[in-house]
């Protein structure tokens, strides 16, 4: 039963780790984290006219409505843009979300490292410590990603709350499927980390606590004994005797050392005299 559960944990941790790595890789490389629309409200029929619409990621911004429709520009994370392609409020949002960009990248690096260490540990299950290390890396990767997601959401919410209000303008935003992939990757990586740590505890508990180190199992050569070239196995060593066994042996020896008891005949009884006075 324990071997079956260990195999299940090994399989599930590998699947969760691979899915987490795949989803965060897709999320980082795509540009559908955020959708934004800006426009005006027509006073005639209270309908909306979209003046600008875009979807943005960590590396690129693409416009699918407005004057820049069909154009994609790279996000500049270290230099200010020379030309303002969007309105001021939308540009401020794209600037503030830059603070969350390094965390998904660190998370991607950590989950890749954890995935490699985890697979090496599955190939060599005798290296129990690898399961523990991979579990720690999976958990750190998930924490780094969730910090980036929280910063991303808070940056957008702060900028939206500071937007000037007006009945003739409208603004809408929503999170895209890339953001959903990143959030799902966080859950998968945390699950893989927990299962890897639990697998480490099971493997550690199944190990022989009296297992000798490899140095003791090497052949010892002796020129003055007939055991030259033989392995000295710890299991062949004499087992120490318990105090109860030692005391029983001493009592047996003491009993055997005493001489047998000599039986003497009973003393004669005094006879009563029957002679007359």
PDB file of C-alpha atoms in Angstrom:
ATOM      1  CA  UNK A   1       0.000   0.000   0.000  1.00  0.00           C
ATOM      2  CA  UNK A   2       2.841   2.364   0.811  1.00  0.00           C
ATOM      3  CA  UNK A   3       4.587   1.631  -2.510  1.00  0.00           C
ATOM      4  CA  UNK A   4       1.324   2.293  -4.359  1.00  0.00           C
ATOM      5  CA  UNK A   5       0.867   5.651  -2.636  1.00  0.00           C
ATOM      6  CA  UNK A   6       4.499   6.575  -3.329  1.00  0.00           C
ATOM      7  CA  UNK A   7       4.001   5.825  -7.025  1.00  0.00           C
ATOM      8  CA  UNK A   8       0.824   7.907  -7.068  1.00  0.00           C
ATOM      9  CA  UNK A   9       2.599  10.831  -5.425  1.00  0.00           C
ATOM     10  CA  UNK A  10       5.473  10.520  -7.881  1.00  0.00           C
ATOM     11  CA  UNK A  11       3.111  10.549 -10.866  1.00  0.00           C
ATOM     12  CA  UNK A  12       0.936  13.405  -9.573  1.00  0.00           C
ATOM     13  CA  UNK A  13       3.863  15.621  -8.622  1.00  0.00           C
ATOM     14  CA  UNK A  14       5.376  15.125 -12.094  1.00  0.00           C
ATOM     15  CA  UNK A  15       2.080  15.892 -13.847  1.00  0.00           C
ATOM     16  CA  UNK A  16       1.344  18.947 -11.697  1.00  0.00           C
ATOM     17  CA  UNK A  17       4.880  20.255 -12.132  1.00  0.00           C
ATOM     18  CA  UNK A  18       4.803  19.798 -15.921  1.00  0.00           C
ATOM     19  CA  UNK A  19       1.409  21.499 -16.229  1.00  0.00           C
ATOM     20  CA  UNK A  20       2.501  24.369 -13.986  1.00  0.00           C
ATOM     21  CA  UNK A  21       5.646  24.879 -16.038  1.00  0.00           C
ATOM     22  CA  UNK A  22       3.689  24.777 -19.306  1.00  0.00           C
ATOM     23  CA  UNK A  23       1.008  27.230 -18.170  1.00  0.00           C
ATOM     24  CA  UNK A  24       3.385  29.806 -16.730  1.00  0.00           C
ATOM     25  CA  UNK A  25       5.537  29.552 -19.864  1.00  0.00           C
ATOM     26  CA  UNK A  26       2.497  30.255 -22.065  1.00  0.00           C
ATOM     27  CA  UNK A  27       1.375  33.100 -19.800  1.00  0.00           C
ATOM     28  CA  UNK A  28       4.765  34.815 -19.861  1.00  0.00           C
ATOM     29  CA  UNK A  29       5.204  34.496 -23.636  1.00  0.00           C
ATOM     30  CA  UNK A  30       1.710  35.671 -24.681  1.00  0.00           C
ATOM     31  CA  UNK A  31       0.164  39.141 -24.613  1.00  0.00           C
ATOM     32  CA  UNK A  32      -3.410  38.526 -23.426  1.00  0.00           C
ATOM     33  CA  UNK A  33      -3.068  39.497 -19.784  1.00  0.00           C
ATOM     34  CA  UNK A  34      -5.292  42.562 -19.961  1.00  0.00           C
ATOM     35  CA  UNK A  35      -8.021  43.899 -22.275  1.00  0.00           C
ATOM     36  CA  UNK A  36      -8.870  47.615 -22.214  1.00  0.00           C
ATOM     37  CA  UNK A  37     -11.411  49.705 -24.115  1.00  0.00           C
ATOM     38  CA  UNK A  38     -11.908  53.457 -24.154  1.00  0.00           C
ATOM     39  CA  UNK A  39     -14.525  55.508 -25.939  1.00  0.00           C
ATOM     40  CA  UNK A  40     -17.323  58.015 -25.656  1.00  0.00           C
ATOM     41  CA  UNK A  41     -21.030  57.766 -24.924  1.00  0.00           C
ATOM     42  CA  UNK A  42     -23.168  59.185 -27.753  1.00  0.00           C
ATOM     43  CA  UNK A  43     -25.836  61.562 -26.375  1.00  0.00           C
ATOM     44  CA  UNK A  44     -28.389  60.701 -29.072  1.00  0.00           C
ATOM     45  CA  UNK A  45     -29.094  57.082 -28.201  1.00  0.00           C
ATOM     46  CA  UNK A  46     -26.736  56.575 -25.246  1.00  0.00           C
ATOM     47  CA  UNK A  47     -24.684  54.075 -27.227  1.00  0.00           C
ATOM     48  CA  UNK A  48     -20.934  53.735 -26.901  1.00  0.00           C
ATOM     49  CA  UNK A  49     -18.336  54.377 -29.551  1.00  0.00           C
ATOM     50  CA  UNK A  50     -15.009  52.626 -29.011  1.00  0.00           C
ATOM     51  CA  UNK A  51     -12.099  54.928 -29.757  1.00  0.00           C
ATOM     52  CA  UNK A  52      -9.313  52.613 -28.603  1.00  0.00           C
ATOM     53  CA  UNK A  53      -9.096  48.928 -27.647  1.00  0.00           C
ATOM     54  CA  UNK A  54      -6.028  46.837 -26.912  1.00  0.00           C
ATOM     55  CA  UNK A  55      -4.779  43.683 -25.288  1.00  0.00           C
ATOM     56  CA  UNK A  56      -1.503  43.817 -23.406  1.00  0.00           C
ATOM     57  CA  UNK A  57       0.982  41.317 -22.060  1.00  0.00           C
ATOM     58  CA  UNK A  58       4.333  41.469 -20.366  1.00  0.00           C
ATOM     59  CA  UNK A  59       6.256  42.221 -23.541  1.00  0.00           C
ATOM     60  CA  UNK A  60       3.860  43.603 -26.154  1.00  0.00           C
ATOM     61  CA  UNK A  61       0.737  45.729 -26.644  1.00  0.00           C
ATOM     62  CA  UNK A  62      -1.587  45.075 -29.592  1.00  0.00           C
ATOM     63  CA  UNK A  63      -4.454  47.342 -30.750  1.00  0.00           C
ATOM     64  CA  UNK A  64      -7.580  45.813 -32.260  1.00  0.00           C
ATOM     65  CA  UNK A  65      -9.782  48.938 -32.496  1.00  0.00           C
ATOM     66  CA  UNK A  66      -9.263  52.630 -33.089  1.00  0.00           C
ATOM     67  CA  UNK A  67      -6.691  54.513 -35.121  1.00  0.00           C
ATOM     68  CA  UNK A  68      -3.902  52.008 -34.341  1.00  0.00           C
ATOM     69  CA  UNK A  69      -5.977  48.947 -35.194  1.00  0.00           C
ATOM     70  CA  UNK A  70      -3.858  45.946 -36.192  1.00  0.00           C
ATOM     71  CA  UNK A  71      -0.626  47.385 -34.816  1.00  0.00           C
ATOM     72  CA  UNK A  72       1.510  45.761 -32.110  1.00  0.00           C
ATOM     73  CA  UNK A  73       4.280  47.587 -30.302  1.00  0.00           C
ATOM     74  CA  UNK A  74       6.840  46.275 -27.867  1.00  0.00           C
ATOM     75  CA  UNK A  75       6.536  47.357 -24.270  1.00  0.00           C
ATOM     76  CA  UNK A  76       9.547  49.379 -23.201  1.00  0.00           C
ATOM     77  CA  UNK A  77      10.402  48.475 -19.644  1.00  0.00           C
ATOM     78  CA  UNK A  78      13.582  50.501 -19.296  1.00  0.00           C
ATOM     79  CA  UNK A  79      13.031  53.540 -21.522  1.00  0.00           C
ATOM     80  CA  UNK A  80      10.068  55.850 -21.745  1.00  0.00           C
ATOM     81  CA  UNK A  81       8.143  55.609 -25.036  1.00  0.00           C
ATOM     82  CA  UNK A  82       8.926  58.346 -27.518  1.00  0.00           C
ATOM     83  CA  UNK A  83       5.436  58.446 -29.027  1.00  0.00           C
ATOM     84  CA  UNK A  84       2.217  58.213 -27.041  1.00  0.00           C
ATOM     85  CA  UNK A  85       0.112  55.676 -28.875  1.00  0.00           C
ATOM     86  CA  UNK A  86      -2.679  55.528 -26.316  1.00  0.00           C
ATOM     87  CA  UNK A  87      -4.482  57.950 -24.091  1.00  0.00           C
ATOM     88  CA  UNK A  88      -2.824  59.222 -20.940  1.00  0.00           C
ATOM     89  CA  UNK A  89      -4.821  57.091 -18.489  1.00  0.00           C
ATOM     90  CA  UNK A  90      -4.265  53.904 -20.443  1.00  0.00           C
ATOM     91  CA  UNK A  91      -0.590  54.696 -20.764  1.00  0.00           C
ATOM     92  CA  UNK A  92      -0.360  55.132 -16.999  1.00  0.00           C
ATOM     93  CA  UNK A  93      -1.873  51.702 -16.474  1.00  0.00           C
ATOM     94  CA  UNK A  94       0.628  50.108 -18.851  1.00  0.00           C
ATOM     95  CA  UNK A  95       3.452  51.828 -17.002  1.00  0.00           C
ATOM     96  CA  UNK A  96       2.345  50.834 -13.506  1.00  0.00           C
ATOM     97  CA  UNK A  97       2.016  47.134 -14.317  1.00  0.00           C
ATOM     98  CA  UNK A  98       5.722  47.012 -15.158  1.00  0.00           C
ATOM     99  CA  UNK A  99       6.537  46.577 -11.476  1.00  0.00           C
ATOM    100  CA  UNK A 100       4.990  43.094 -11.571  1.00  0.00           C
ATOM    101  CA  UNK A 101       6.944  41.873 -14.603  1.00  0.00           C
ATOM    102  CA  UNK A 102      10.087  40.410 -12.884  1.00  0.00           C
ATOM    103  CA  UNK A 103       8.120  38.100 -10.594  1.00  0.00           C
ATOM    104  CA  UNK A 104       6.636  35.849 -13.316  1.00  0.00           C
ATOM    105  CA  UNK A 105      10.099  35.569 -14.851  1.00  0.00           C
ATOM    106  CA  UNK A 106      11.620  34.485 -11.531  1.00  0.00           C
ATOM    107  CA  UNK A 107       8.725  32.061 -11.074  1.00  0.00           C
ATOM    108  CA  UNK A 108       9.381  30.536 -14.501  1.00  0.00           C
ATOM    109  CA  UNK A 109      13.056  30.002 -13.680  1.00  0.00           C
ATOM    110  CA  UNK A 110      12.270  28.447 -10.287  1.00  0.00           C
ATOM    111  CA  UNK A 111       9.616  26.074 -11.607  1.00  0.00           C
ATOM    112  CA  UNK A 112      11.941  24.914 -14.401  1.00  0.00           C
ATOM    113  CA  UNK A 113      14.666  24.193 -11.840  1.00  0.00           C
ATOM    114  CA  UNK A 114      12.180  22.394  -9.603  1.00  0.00           C
ATOM    115  CA  UNK A 115      10.896  20.297 -12.508  1.00  0.00           C
ATOM    116  CA  UNK A 116      14.419  19.158 -13.443  1.00  0.00           C
ATOM    117  CA  UNK A 117      15.355  18.310  -9.840  1.00  0.00           C
ATOM    118  CA  UNK A 118      12.059  16.482  -9.335  1.00  0.00           C
ATOM    119  CA  UNK A 119      12.580  14.258 -12.374  1.00  0.00           C
ATOM    120  CA  UNK A 120      16.132  13.448 -11.334  1.00  0.00           C
ATOM    121  CA  UNK A 121      14.783  12.486  -7.916  1.00  0.00           C
ATOM    122  CA  UNK A 122      12.153  10.228  -9.517  1.00  0.00           C
ATOM    123  CA  UNK A 123      14.800   8.488 -11.608  1.00  0.00           C
ATOM    124  CA  UNK A 124      16.994   7.995  -8.536  1.00  0.00           C
ATOM    125  CA  UNK A 125      14.580   7.532  -5.621  1.00  0.00           C
ATOM    126  CA  UNK A 126      17.435   6.613  -3.287  1.00  0.00           C
ATOM    127  CA  UNK A 127      18.418  10.305  -3.322  1.00  0.00           C
ATOM    128  CA  UNK A 128      15.662  11.273  -0.934  1.00  0.00           C
ATOM    129  CA  UNK A 129      16.840  14.850  -0.476  1.00  0.00           C
ATOM    130  CA  UNK A 130      16.043  15.734  -4.114  1.00  0.00           C
ATOM    131  CA  UNK A 131      12.303  15.404  -3.439  1.00  0.00           C
ATOM    132  CA  UNK A 132      12.606  17.876  -0.573  1.00  0.00           C
ATOM    133  CA  UNK A 133      14.610  20.376  -2.658  1.00  0.00           C
ATOM    134  CA  UNK A 134      12.190  20.188  -5.594  1.00  0.00           C
ATOM    135  CA  UNK A 135       9.225  20.729  -3.269  1.00  0.00           C
ATOM    136  CA  UNK A 136      10.827  23.869  -1.830  1.00  0.00           C
ATOM    137  CA  UNK A 137      11.521  25.212  -5.337  1.00  0.00           C
ATOM    138  CA  UNK A 138       7.938  24.518  -6.443  1.00  0.00           C
ATOM    139  CA  UNK A 139       6.547  26.409  -3.448  1.00  0.00           C
ATOM    140  CA  UNK A 140       8.938  29.352  -3.936  1.00  0.00           C
ATOM    141  CA  UNK A 141       7.973  29.522  -7.601  1.00  0.00           C
ATOM    142  CA  UNK A 142       4.282  29.683  -6.710  1.00  0.00           C
ATOM    143  CA  UNK A 143       4.879  32.378  -4.089  1.00  0.00           C
ATOM    144  CA  UNK A 144       6.874  34.484  -6.548  1.00  0.00           C
ATOM    145  CA  UNK A 145       4.102  34.203  -9.113  1.00  0.00           C
ATOM    146  CA  UNK A 146       1.328  35.127  -6.690  1.00  0.00           C
ATOM    147  CA  UNK A 147       3.302  38.202  -5.576  1.00  0.00           C
ATOM    148  CA  UNK A 148       3.498  39.279  -9.221  1.00  0.00           C
ATOM    149  CA  UNK A 149      -0.236  38.721  -9.726  1.00  0.00           C
ATOM    150  CA  UNK A 150      -1.112  40.737  -6.631  1.00  0.00           C
ATOM    151  CA  UNK A 151       1.100  43.621  -7.747  1.00  0.00           C
ATOM    152  CA  UNK A 152      -0.414  43.461 -11.236  1.00  0.00           C
ATOM    153  CA  UNK A 153      -3.971  43.658  -9.921  1.00  0.00           C
ATOM    154  CA  UNK A 154      -3.244  46.354  -7.356  1.00  0.00           C
ATOM    155  CA  UNK A 155      -1.451  48.538  -9.917  1.00  0.00           C
ATOM    156  CA  UNK A 156      -4.441  48.438 -12.243  1.00  0.00           C
ATOM    157  CA  UNK A 157      -6.968  49.039  -9.467  1.00  0.00           C
ATOM    158  CA  UNK A 158      -5.043  52.055  -8.122  1.00  0.00           C
ATOM    159  CA  UNK A 159      -4.875  53.654 -11.544  1.00  0.00           C
ATOM    160  CA  UNK A 160      -8.538  52.959 -12.320  1.00  0.00           C
ATOM    161  CA  UNK A 161      -9.628  54.546  -9.039  1.00  0.00           C
ATOM    162  CA  UNK A 162      -7.680  57.705  -9.891  1.00  0.00           C
ATOM    163  CA  UNK A 163      -9.247  58.124 -13.312  1.00  0.00           C
ATOM    164  CA  UNK A 164     -11.293  61.304 -13.791  1.00  0.00           C
ATOM    165  CA  UNK A 165     -15.012  60.593 -13.970  1.00  0.00           C
ATOM    166  CA  UNK A 166     -17.326  61.793 -16.700  1.00  0.00           C
ATOM    167  CA  UNK A 167     -20.685  60.792 -18.135  1.00  0.00           C
ATOM    168  CA  UNK A 168     -19.507  61.202 -21.737  1.00  0.00           C
ATOM    169  CA  UNK A 169     -16.503  58.870 -21.372  1.00  0.00           C
ATOM    170  CA  UNK A 170     -16.407  55.195 -20.642  1.00  0.00           C
ATOM    171  CA  UNK A 171     -13.616  52.783 -19.787  1.00  0.00           C
ATOM    172  CA  UNK A 172     -13.707  49.011 -19.496  1.00  0.00           C
ATOM    173  CA  UNK A 173     -11.046  46.466 -18.664  1.00  0.00           C
ATOM    174  CA  UNK A 174     -10.901  42.756 -17.986  1.00  0.00           C
ATOM    175  CA  UNK A 175      -8.249  40.118 -17.487  1.00  0.00           C
ATOM    176  CA  UNK A 176      -7.438  37.765 -20.336  1.00  0.00           C
ATOM    177  CA  UNK A 177      -6.696  34.088 -20.652  1.00  0.00           C
ATOM    178  CA  UNK A 178      -2.954  34.599 -20.140  1.00  0.00           C
ATOM    179  CA  UNK A 179      -3.720  35.928 -16.667  1.00  0.00           C
ATOM    180  CA  UNK A 180      -5.971  32.910 -16.035  1.00  0.00           C
ATOM    181  CA  UNK A 181      -3.152  30.573 -17.112  1.00  0.00           C
ATOM    182  CA  UNK A 182      -0.799  32.262 -14.646  1.00  0.00           C
ATOM    183  CA  UNK A 183      -3.321  31.925 -11.795  1.00  0.00           C
ATOM    184  CA  UNK A 184      -3.892  28.246 -12.631  1.00  0.00           C
ATOM    185  CA  UNK A 185      -0.144  27.691 -12.738  1.00  0.00           C
ATOM    186  CA  UNK A 186       0.131  28.991  -9.173  1.00  0.00           C
ATOM    187  CA  UNK A 187      -2.311  26.350  -7.921  1.00  0.00           C
ATOM    188  CA  UNK A 188      -0.567  23.552  -9.825  1.00  0.00           C
ATOM    189  CA  UNK A 189       2.891  24.505  -8.585  1.00  0.00           C
ATOM    190  CA  UNK A 190       1.783  24.705  -4.982  1.00  0.00           C
ATOM    191  CA  UNK A 191       0.133  21.295  -5.330  1.00  0.00           C
ATOM    192  CA  UNK A 192       3.307  19.834  -6.852  1.00  0.00           C
ATOM    193  CA  UNK A 193       5.372  21.309  -4.018  1.00  0.00           C
ATOM    194  CA  UNK A 194       3.151  19.875  -1.298  1.00  0.00           C
ATOM    195  CA  UNK A 195       3.141  16.426  -2.899  1.00  0.00           C
ATOM    196  CA  UNK A 196       6.926  16.479  -3.328  1.00  0.00           C
ATOM    197  CA  UNK A 197       7.410  17.293   0.351  1.00  0.00           C
ATOM    198  CA  UNK A 198       4.982  14.541   1.366  1.00  0.00           C
ATOM    199  CA  UNK A 199       6.810  12.116  -0.930  1.00  0.00           C
ATOM    200  CA  UNK A 200      10.070  13.066   0.800  1.00  0.00           C
ATOM    201  CA  UNK A 201       8.603  12.232   4.210  1.00  0.00           C
ATOM    202  CA  UNK A 202       7.353   8.845   2.975  1.00  0.00           C
ATOM    203  CA  UNK A 203      10.679   7.918   1.401  1.00  0.00           C
ATOM    204  CA  UNK A 204      12.552   9.037   4.490  1.00  0.00           C
ATOM    205  CA  UNK A 205      10.281   6.962   6.722  1.00  0.00           C
ATOM    206  CA  UNK A 206      10.709   3.865   4.532  1.00  0.00           C
ATOM    207  CA  UNK A 207      14.496   3.990   4.734  1.00  0.00           C
ATOM    208  CA  UNK A 208      16.332   1.564   7.064  1.00  0.00           C
ATOM    209  CA  UNK A 209      17.365   3.607  10.117  1.00  0.00           C
ATOM    210  CA  UNK A 210      20.276   1.201  10.753  1.00  0.00           C
ATOM    211  CA  UNK A 211      21.654   1.426   7.234  1.00  0.00           C
ATOM    212  CA  UNK A 212      25.426   1.678   7.302  1.00  0.00           C
ATOM    213  CA  UNK A 213      27.226   4.345   5.286  1.00  0.00           C
ATOM    214  CA  UNK A 214      28.899   3.201   2.032  1.00  0.00           C
ATOM    215  CA  UNK A 215      32.386   3.585   3.586  1.00  0.00           C
ATOM    216  CA  UNK A 216      31.706   0.708   5.973  1.00  0.00           C
ATOM    217  CA  UNK A 217      30.762  -1.630   3.119  1.00  0.00           C
ATOM    218  CA  UNK A 218      34.124  -1.384   1.352  1.00  0.00           C
ATOM    219  CA  UNK A 219      36.466  -4.435   1.457  1.00  0.00           C
ATOM    220  CA  UNK A 220      39.081  -4.353   4.190  1.00  0.00           C
ATOM    221  CA  UNK A 221      42.316  -6.188   3.397  1.00  0.00           C
ATOM    222  CA  UNK A 222      44.318  -7.767   6.178  1.00  0.00           C
ATOM    223  CA  UNK A 223      47.653  -9.502   5.663  1.00  0.00           C
ATOM    224  CA  UNK A 224      47.527 -11.502   8.891  1.00  0.00           C
ATOM    225  CA  UNK A 225      44.010 -12.902   8.750  1.00  0.00           C
ATOM    226  CA  UNK A 226      42.187 -15.332   6.575  1.00  0.00           C
ATOM    227  CA  UNK A 227      39.331 -12.881   5.939  1.00  0.00           C
ATOM    228  CA  UNK A 228      41.291 -10.876   3.352  1.00  0.00           C
ATOM    229  CA  UNK A 229      39.079  -9.380   0.658  1.00  0.00           C
ATOM    230  CA  UNK A 230      35.764 -10.137   2.361  1.00  0.00           C
ATOM    231  CA  UNK A 231      33.077  -7.571   3.061  1.00  0.00           C
ATOM    232  CA  UNK A 232      32.368  -6.775   6.658  1.00  0.00           C
ATOM    233  CA  UNK A 233      28.616  -6.412   6.693  1.00  0.00           C
ATOM    234  CA  UNK A 234      27.074  -4.572   9.661  1.00  0.00           C
ATOM    235  CA  UNK A 235      24.318  -7.190   9.820  1.00  0.00           C
ATOM    236  CA  UNK A 236      26.938  -9.875  10.563  1.00  0.00           C
ATOM    237  CA  UNK A 237      28.226  -8.001  13.594  1.00  0.00           C
ATOM    238  CA  UNK A 238      27.277  -9.537  16.999  1.00  0.00           C
ATOM    239  CA  UNK A 239      24.152  -8.048  18.397  1.00  0.00           C
ATOM    240  CA  UNK A 240      24.569  -6.446  21.856  1.00  0.00           C
ATOM    241  CA  UNK A 241      22.917  -8.420  24.639  1.00  0.00           C
ATOM    242  CA  UNK A 242      20.147  -6.967  26.691  1.00  0.00           C
ATOM    243  CA  UNK A 243      20.481  -6.660  30.514  1.00  0.00           C
ATOM    244  CA  UNK A 244      17.784  -9.298  31.031  1.00  0.00           C
ATOM    245  CA  UNK A 245      19.681 -11.876  28.944  1.00  0.00           C
ATOM    246  CA  UNK A 246      22.948 -11.101  30.752  1.00  0.00           C
ATOM    247  CA  UNK A 247      21.352 -11.483  34.206  1.00  0.00           C
ATOM    248  CA  UNK A 248      19.738 -14.812  33.237  1.00  0.00           C
ATOM    249  CA  UNK A 249      23.093 -16.162  32.032  1.00  0.00           C
ATOM    250  CA  UNK A 250      24.788 -15.130  35.288  1.00  0.00           C
ATOM    251  CA  UNK A 251      22.093 -16.847  37.379  1.00  0.00           C
ATOM    252  CA  UNK A 252      22.472 -20.058  35.344  1.00  0.00           C
ATOM    253  CA  UNK A 253      26.231 -20.037  35.797  1.00  0.00           C
ATOM    254  CA  UNK A 254      25.936 -19.477  39.537  1.00  0.00           C
ATOM    255  CA  UNK A 255      23.476 -22.360  39.826  1.00  0.00           C
ATOM    256  CA  UNK A 256      25.751 -24.691  37.904  1.00  0.00           C
ATOM    257  CA  UNK A 257      28.841 -23.774  39.974  1.00  0.00           C
ATOM    258  CA  UNK A 258      27.310 -24.823  43.352  1.00  0.00           C
ATOM    259  CA  UNK A 259      28.064 -28.469  44.437  1.00  0.00           C
ATOM    260  CA  UNK A 260      25.120 -30.784  44.932  1.00  0.00           C
ATOM    261  CA  UNK A 261      23.639 -30.851  48.406  1.00  0.00           C
ATOM    262  CA  UNK A 262      24.701 -33.806  50.696  1.00  0.00           C
ATOM    263  CA  UNK A 263      21.835 -35.678  52.309  1.00  0.00           C
ATOM    264  CA  UNK A 264      22.618 -36.846  55.893  1.00  0.00           C
ATOM    265  CA  UNK A 265      20.619 -39.613  57.595  1.00  0.00           C
ATOM    266  CA  UNK A 266      18.235 -38.489  60.320  1.00  0.00           C
ATOM    267  CA  UNK A 267      19.513 -38.758  63.917  1.00  0.00           C
ATOM    268  CA  UNK A 268      18.433 -41.889  65.916  1.00  0.00           C
ATOM    269  CA  UNK A 269      15.501 -41.558  68.218  1.00  0.00           C
ATOM    270  CA  UNK A 270      15.932 -42.114  71.971  1.00  0.00           C
ATOM    271  CA  UNK A 271      14.526 -45.490  73.238  1.00  0.00           C
ATOM    272  CA  UNK A 272      12.353 -45.614  76.337  1.00  0.00           C
ATOM    273  CA  UNK A 273      13.498 -47.995  79.077  1.00  0.00           C
ATOM    274  CA  UNK A 274      10.942 -50.696  80.201  1.00  0.00           C
ATOM    275  CA  UNK A 275      12.917 -52.215  83.116  1.00  0.00           C
ATOM    276  CA  UNK A 276      11.207 -52.325  86.590  1.00  0.00           C
ATOM    277  CA  UNK A 277      12.340 -49.898  89.281  1.00  0.00           C
TER     278      UNK A 277
END
